[in-house]
Amino acid sequence: MFDLSGRKALVTGATGGLGGAIARALHAQGAHVAVSGTRRPALDALAEELGSGRVHLLEADLSDAAAVEGLVPAAEAALGGLDVLVNNAGITRDNLFLRMKDEEWDSVIAVNLTAAFRLSRAAVKGMMRRRHGRIVNIGSVVGATGNAGQGNYAAAKAGLVGLTKALAAEVASRKITVNCIAPGFIASPMTDGLSEKQREGILATVPMGRLGEGREVAAATVYLASDEAAYVTGHTLHVNGGMAMF
Amino acid sequence: MSDIADRVKKIVVDHLGVEPEKVTPNANFIDDLGADSLDTVELVMAFEEEFNVEIPDDAAETIQTVGDAIKFLEKNSG
């Protein structure tokens, strides 16, 4: 089950905790992975850890439109095709709505939503030709529930859900699936920095009583990327320990 | 038929899985050959690849029949 041998996957934002976990999990299932990110040392470390010849590094800053344009062709060239696109890259520029600058809004929409649109548009071309493809967009529970101080981020993540459904409807007949994963609170360098009190406040909202692990989100990605998930499309899979149920 | 017409016809037959006899110059991809809108996009992509040309969106919209495609490619390829 969930064997990805020979599959070719691109994971954006792979220098973050979650992207790294996703790249590791796809790789462990046998996939060839191209990983993009902004921090070269983190990419190098990931490549060294994975070790085999099945990893390709692509430095790309998704706030740069030209870098976005070039990324899918670069991944297809490096991998010899592209079966799986994981739009994971994301940034936050939190601010109260009344204080939010246009720049904070625009930059979050650009990286979290527009880059996913452009990368999906580029990737789906080859997938249509090959009559196979998997696109997995990494959203957030915040896209469904909203969150004070994250108007831009919540809008972008909710936008990904709509993008997912519209594209899924268009390309289903070509055996391409498009799905979204909406993580809740996942342990990361960011959550490591929380005070004990903040941590308790968060955990009080999570029935499971703990933060999620990156690998738990990665496992959901592996499933949606697999042949076994061929009939699942347009779906948003919530991985949040029960903190919001839909 | 010209070489271009033959190549266009072959792409249409292969892609849409229709009988070669049906692929006449007047055949409309959607109305006569059962293509959906995504098929027409894929056909344009296939023409671009086969003839090594770029077909801009506004031109692609005018290519609705087999003859439209042949005419466009005769004018714009190689």
PDB file of N, CA and C in Angstrom, chain B residues 28-78:
ATOM      1  N   ASN B  28     -16.336  20.065 -36.495  1.00  0.00           N
ATOM      2  CA  ASN B  28     -16.136  20.892 -35.303  1.00  0.00           C
ATOM      3  C   ASN B  28     -15.738  19.969 -34.139  1.00  0.00           C
ATOM      4  N   PHE B  29     -14.653  20.356 -33.454  1.00  0.00           N
ATOM      5  CA  PHE B  29     -14.132  19.465 -32.408  1.00  0.00           C
ATOM      6  C   PHE B  29     -15.195  19.116 -31.374  1.00  0.00           C
ATOM      7  N   ILE B  30     -15.923  20.134 -30.934  1.00  0.00           N
ATOM      8  CA  ILE B  30     -16.881  19.920 -29.852  1.00  0.00           C
ATOM      9  C   ILE B  30     -18.207  19.343 -30.372  1.00  0.00           C
ATOM     10  N   ASP B  31     -18.766  19.985 -31.415  1.00  0.00           N
ATOM     11  CA  ASP B  31     -20.102  19.569 -31.882  1.00  0.00           C
ATOM     12  C   ASP B  31     -20.085  18.252 -32.654  1.00  0.00           C
ATOM     13  N   ASP B  32     -19.044  18.029 -33.453  1.00  0.00           N
ATOM     14  CA  ASP B  32     -19.038  16.853 -34.332  1.00  0.00           C
ATOM     15  C   ASP B  32     -18.163  15.703 -33.814  1.00  0.00           C
ATOM     16  N   LEU B  33     -17.128  16.053 -33.063  1.00  0.00           N
ATOM     17  CA  LEU B  33     -16.172  15.017 -32.682  1.00  0.00           C
ATOM     18  C   LEU B  33     -16.212  14.681 -31.187  1.00  0.00           C
ATOM     19  N   GLY B  34     -17.149  15.287 -30.468  1.00  0.00           N
ATOM     20  CA  GLY B  34     -17.363  14.904 -29.072  1.00  0.00           C
ATOM     21  C   GLY B  34     -16.304  15.390 -28.094  1.00  0.00           C
ATOM     22  N   ALA B  35     -15.547  16.412 -28.489  1.00  0.00           N
ATOM     23  CA  ALA B  35     -14.524  16.920 -27.570  1.00  0.00           C
ATOM     24  C   ALA B  35     -15.181  17.769 -26.479  1.00  0.00           C
ATOM     25  N   ASP B  36     -14.563  17.788 -25.292  1.00  0.00           N
ATOM     26  CA  ASP B  36     -14.994  18.768 -24.294  1.00  0.00           C
ATOM     27  C   ASP B  36     -13.966  19.909 -24.290  1.00  0.00           C
ATOM     28  N   SER B  37     -14.218  20.933 -23.466  1.00  0.00           N
ATOM     29  CA  SER B  37     -13.354  22.114 -23.543  1.00  0.00           C
ATOM     30  C   SER B  37     -11.902  21.777 -23.181  1.00  0.00           C
ATOM     31  N   LEU B  38     -11.743  20.809 -22.272  1.00  0.00           N
ATOM     32  CA  LEU B  38     -10.387  20.407 -21.901  1.00  0.00           C
ATOM     33  C   LEU B  38      -9.690  19.686 -23.062  1.00  0.00           C
ATOM     34  N   ASP B  39     -10.476  18.904 -23.832  1.00  0.00           N
ATOM     35  CA  ASP B  39      -9.902  18.250 -25.019  1.00  0.00           C
ATOM     36  C   ASP B  39      -9.346  19.285 -25.992  1.00  0.00           C
ATOM     37  N   THR B  40     -10.091  20.382 -26.174  1.00  0.00           N
ATOM     38  CA  THR B  40      -9.624  21.373 -27.138  1.00  0.00           C
ATOM     39  C   THR B  40      -8.315  22.007 -26.666  1.00  0.00           C
ATOM     40  N   VAL B  41      -8.190  22.209 -25.353  1.00  0.00           N
ATOM     41  CA  VAL B  41      -6.923  22.727 -24.822  1.00  0.00           C
ATOM     42  C   VAL B  41      -5.805  21.719 -25.077  1.00  0.00           C
ATOM     43  N   GLU B  42      -6.112  20.448 -24.851  1.00  0.00           N
ATOM     44  CA  GLU B  42      -5.095  19.413 -25.067  1.00  0.00           C
ATOM     45  C   GLU B  42      -4.715  19.286 -26.537  1.00  0.00           C
ATOM     46  N   LEU B  43      -5.709  19.440 -27.416  1.00  0.00           N
ATOM     47  CA  LEU B  43      -5.403  19.383 -28.851  1.00  0.00           C
ATOM     48  C   LEU B  43      -4.458  20.510 -29.229  1.00  0.00           C
ATOM     49  N   VAL B  44      -4.740  21.704 -28.721  1.00  0.00           N
ATOM     50  CA  VAL B  44      -3.860  22.840 -29.015  1.00  0.00           C
ATOM     51  C   VAL B  44      -2.445  22.556 -28.508  1.00  0.00           C
ATOM     52  N   MET B  45      -2.357  21.985 -27.287  1.00  0.00           N
ATOM     53  CA  MET B  45      -1.039  21.626 -26.754  1.00  0.00           C
ATOM     54  C   MET B  45      -0.353  20.605 -27.669  1.00  0.00           C
ATOM     55  N   ALA B  46      -1.126  19.656 -28.164  1.00  0.00           N
ATOM     56  CA  ALA B  46      -0.548  18.624 -29.036  1.00  0.00           C
ATOM     57  C   ALA B  46      -0.083  19.226 -30.370  1.00  0.00           C
ATOM     58  N   PHE B  47      -0.875  20.158 -30.892  1.00  0.00           N
ATOM     59  CA  PHE B  47      -0.459  20.829 -32.134  1.00  0.00           C
ATOM     60  C   PHE B  47       0.826  21.613 -31.905  1.00  0.00           C
ATOM     61  N   GLU B  48       0.879  22.298 -30.777  1.00  0.00           N
ATOM     62  CA  GLU B  48       2.075  23.096 -30.462  1.00  0.00           C
ATOM     63  C   GLU B  48       3.312  22.211 -30.443  1.00  0.00           C
ATOM     64  N   GLU B  49       3.154  21.034 -29.835  1.00  0.00           N
ATOM     65  CA  GLU B  49       4.286  20.126 -29.724  1.00  0.00           C
ATOM     66  C   GLU B  49       4.683  19.562 -31.087  1.00  0.00           C
ATOM     67  N   GLU B  50       3.677  19.073 -31.816  1.00  0.00           N
ATOM     68  CA  GLU B  50       3.933  18.439 -33.109  1.00  0.00           C
ATOM     69  C   GLU B  50       4.569  19.413 -34.103  1.00  0.00           C
ATOM     70  N   PHE B  51       4.063  20.647 -34.106  1.00  0.00           N
ATOM     71  CA  PHE B  51       4.509  21.603 -35.126  1.00  0.00           C
ATOM     72  C   PHE B  51       5.504  22.626 -34.587  1.00  0.00           C
ATOM     73  N   ASN B  52       5.850  22.453 -33.289  1.00  0.00           N
ATOM     74  CA  ASN B  52       6.839  23.336 -32.690  1.00  0.00           C
ATOM     75  C   ASN B  52       6.495  24.821 -32.869  1.00  0.00           C
ATOM     76  N   VAL B  53       5.233  25.138 -32.595  1.00  0.00           N
ATOM     77  CA  VAL B  53       4.795  26.541 -32.665  1.00  0.00           C
ATOM     78  C   VAL B  53       4.112  26.892 -31.338  1.00  0.00           C
ATOM     79  N   GLU B  54       3.998  28.172 -31.108  1.00  0.00           N
ATOM     80  CA  GLU B  54       3.215  28.603 -29.954  1.00  0.00           C
ATOM     81  C   GLU B  54       1.884  29.125 -30.463  1.00  0.00           C
ATOM     82  N   ILE B  55       0.799  28.617 -29.914  1.00  0.00           N
ATOM     83  CA  ILE B  55      -0.525  29.082 -30.327  1.00  0.00           C
ATOM     84  C   ILE B  55      -1.093  29.927 -29.193  1.00  0.00           C
ATOM     85  N   PRO B  56      -1.103  31.258 -29.376  1.00  0.00           N
ATOM     86  CA  PRO B  56      -1.604  32.106 -28.285  1.00  0.00           C
ATOM     87  C   PRO B  56      -3.091  31.873 -28.030  1.00  0.00           C
ATOM     88  N   ASP B  57      -3.536  32.260 -26.820  1.00  0.00           N
ATOM     89  CA  ASP B  57      -4.920  31.987 -26.411  1.00  0.00           C
ATOM     90  C   ASP B  57      -5.956  32.520 -27.397  1.00  0.00           C
ATOM     91  N   ASP B  58      -5.734  33.764 -27.893  1.00  0.00           N
ATOM     92  CA  ASP B  58      -6.764  34.337 -28.772  1.00  0.00           C
ATOM     93  C   ASP B  58      -6.831  33.571 -30.095  1.00  0.00           C
ATOM     94  N   ALA B  59      -5.698  33.049 -30.549  1.00  0.00           N
ATOM     95  CA  ALA B  59      -5.716  32.232 -31.759  1.00  0.00           C
ATOM     96  C   ALA B  59      -6.356  30.873 -31.473  1.00  0.00           C
ATOM     97  N   ALA B  60      -6.033  30.323 -30.299  1.00  0.00           N
ATOM     98  CA  ALA B  60      -6.569  29.005 -29.932  1.00  0.00           C
ATOM     99  C   ALA B  60      -8.097  29.036 -29.930  1.00  0.00           C
ATOM    100  N   GLU B  61      -8.647  30.166 -29.485  1.00  0.00           N
ATOM    101  CA  GLU B  61     -10.110  30.273 -29.417  1.00  0.00           C
ATOM    102  C   GLU B  61     -10.764  30.212 -30.792  1.00  0.00           C
ATOM    103  N   THR B  62     -10.026  30.617 -31.822  1.00  0.00           N
ATOM    104  CA  THR B  62     -10.606  30.617 -33.170  1.00  0.00           C
ATOM    105  C   THR B  62     -10.480  29.245 -33.835  1.00  0.00           C
ATOM    106  N   ILE B  63      -9.725  28.347 -33.223  1.00  0.00           N
ATOM    107  CA  ILE B  63      -9.540  27.017 -33.817  1.00  0.00           C
ATOM    108  C   ILE B  63     -10.649  26.095 -33.309  1.00  0.00           C
ATOM    109  N   GLN B  64     -11.715  26.025 -34.090  1.00  0.00           N
ATOM    110  CA  GLN B  64     -12.861  25.229 -33.639  1.00  0.00           C
ATOM    111  C   GLN B  64     -13.129  24.003 -34.509  1.00  0.00           C
ATOM    112  N   THR B  65     -12.584  24.039 -35.707  1.00  0.00           N
ATOM    113  CA  THR B  65     -12.755  22.886 -36.593  1.00  0.00           C
ATOM    114  C   THR B  65     -11.384  22.350 -37.015  1.00  0.00           C
ATOM    115  N   VAL B  66     -11.410  21.164 -37.593  1.00  0.00           N
ATOM    116  CA  VAL B  66     -10.175  20.563 -38.097  1.00  0.00           C
ATOM    117  C   VAL B  66      -9.545  21.484 -39.137  1.00  0.00           C
ATOM    118  N   GLY B  67     -10.396  22.061 -39.984  1.00  0.00           N
ATOM    119  CA  GLY B  67      -9.905  22.975 -41.022  1.00  0.00           C
ATOM    120  C   GLY B  67      -9.275  24.226 -40.433  1.00  0.00           C
ATOM    121  N   ASP B  68      -9.865  24.748 -39.346  1.00  0.00           N
ATOM    122  CA  ASP B  68      -9.278  25.921 -38.671  1.00  0.00           C
ATOM    123  C   ASP B  68      -7.849  25.612 -38.240  1.00  0.00           C
ATOM    124  N   ALA B  69      -7.662  24.419 -37.679  1.00  0.00           N
ATOM    125  CA  ALA B  69      -6.339  24.033 -37.189  1.00  0.00           C
ATOM    126  C   ALA B  69      -5.351  23.926 -38.345  1.00  0.00           C
ATOM    127  N   ILE B  70      -5.794  23.267 -39.417  1.00  0.00           N
ATOM    128  CA  ILE B  70      -4.905  23.097 -40.576  1.00  0.00           C
ATOM    129  C   ILE B  70      -4.504  24.466 -41.129  1.00  0.00           C
ATOM    130  N   LYS B  71      -5.513  25.331 -41.266  1.00  0.00           N
ATOM    131  CA  LYS B  71      -5.242  26.663 -41.819  1.00  0.00           C
ATOM    132  C   LYS B  71      -4.241  27.429 -40.958  1.00  0.00           C
ATOM    133  N   PHE B  72      -4.480  27.408 -39.650  1.00  0.00           N
ATOM    134  CA  PHE B  72      -3.585  28.130 -38.738  1.00  0.00           C
ATOM    135  C   PHE B  72      -2.162  27.588 -38.851  1.00  0.00           C
ATOM    136  N   LEU B  73      -2.045  26.271 -38.879  1.00  0.00           N
ATOM    137  CA  LEU B  73      -0.707  25.667 -38.854  1.00  0.00           C
ATOM    138  C   LEU B  73       0.003  25.830 -40.194  1.00  0.00           C
ATOM    139  N   GLU B  74      -0.776  25.824 -41.282  1.00  0.00           N
ATOM    140  CA  GLU B  74      -0.147  26.060 -42.588  1.00  0.00           C
ATOM    141  C   GLU B  74       0.450  27.465 -42.646  1.00  0.00           C
ATOM    142  N   LYS B  75      -0.264  28.388 -41.981  1.00  0.00           N
ATOM    143  CA  LYS B  75       0.204  29.774 -42.001  1.00  0.00           C
ATOM    144  C   LYS B  75       1.354  30.014 -41.025  1.00  0.00           C
ATOM    145  N   ASN B  76       1.339  29.305 -39.913  1.00  0.00           N
ATOM    146  CA  ASN B  76       2.247  29.677 -38.822  1.00  0.00           C
ATOM    147  C   ASN B  76       3.360  28.677 -38.495  1.00  0.00           C
ATOM    148  N   SER B  77       3.369  27.530 -39.120  1.00  0.00           N
ATOM    149  CA  SER B  77       4.421  26.581 -38.755  1.00  0.00           C
ATOM    150  C   SER B  77       5.479  26.502 -39.832  1.00  0.00           C
ATOM    151  N   GLY B  78       6.619  26.012 -39.363  1.00  0.00           N
ATOM    152  CA  GLY B  78       7.835  25.694 -40.104  1.00  0.00           C
ATOM    153  C   GLY B  78       7.995  26.470 -41.331  1.00  0.00           C
TER     154      GLY B  78
END
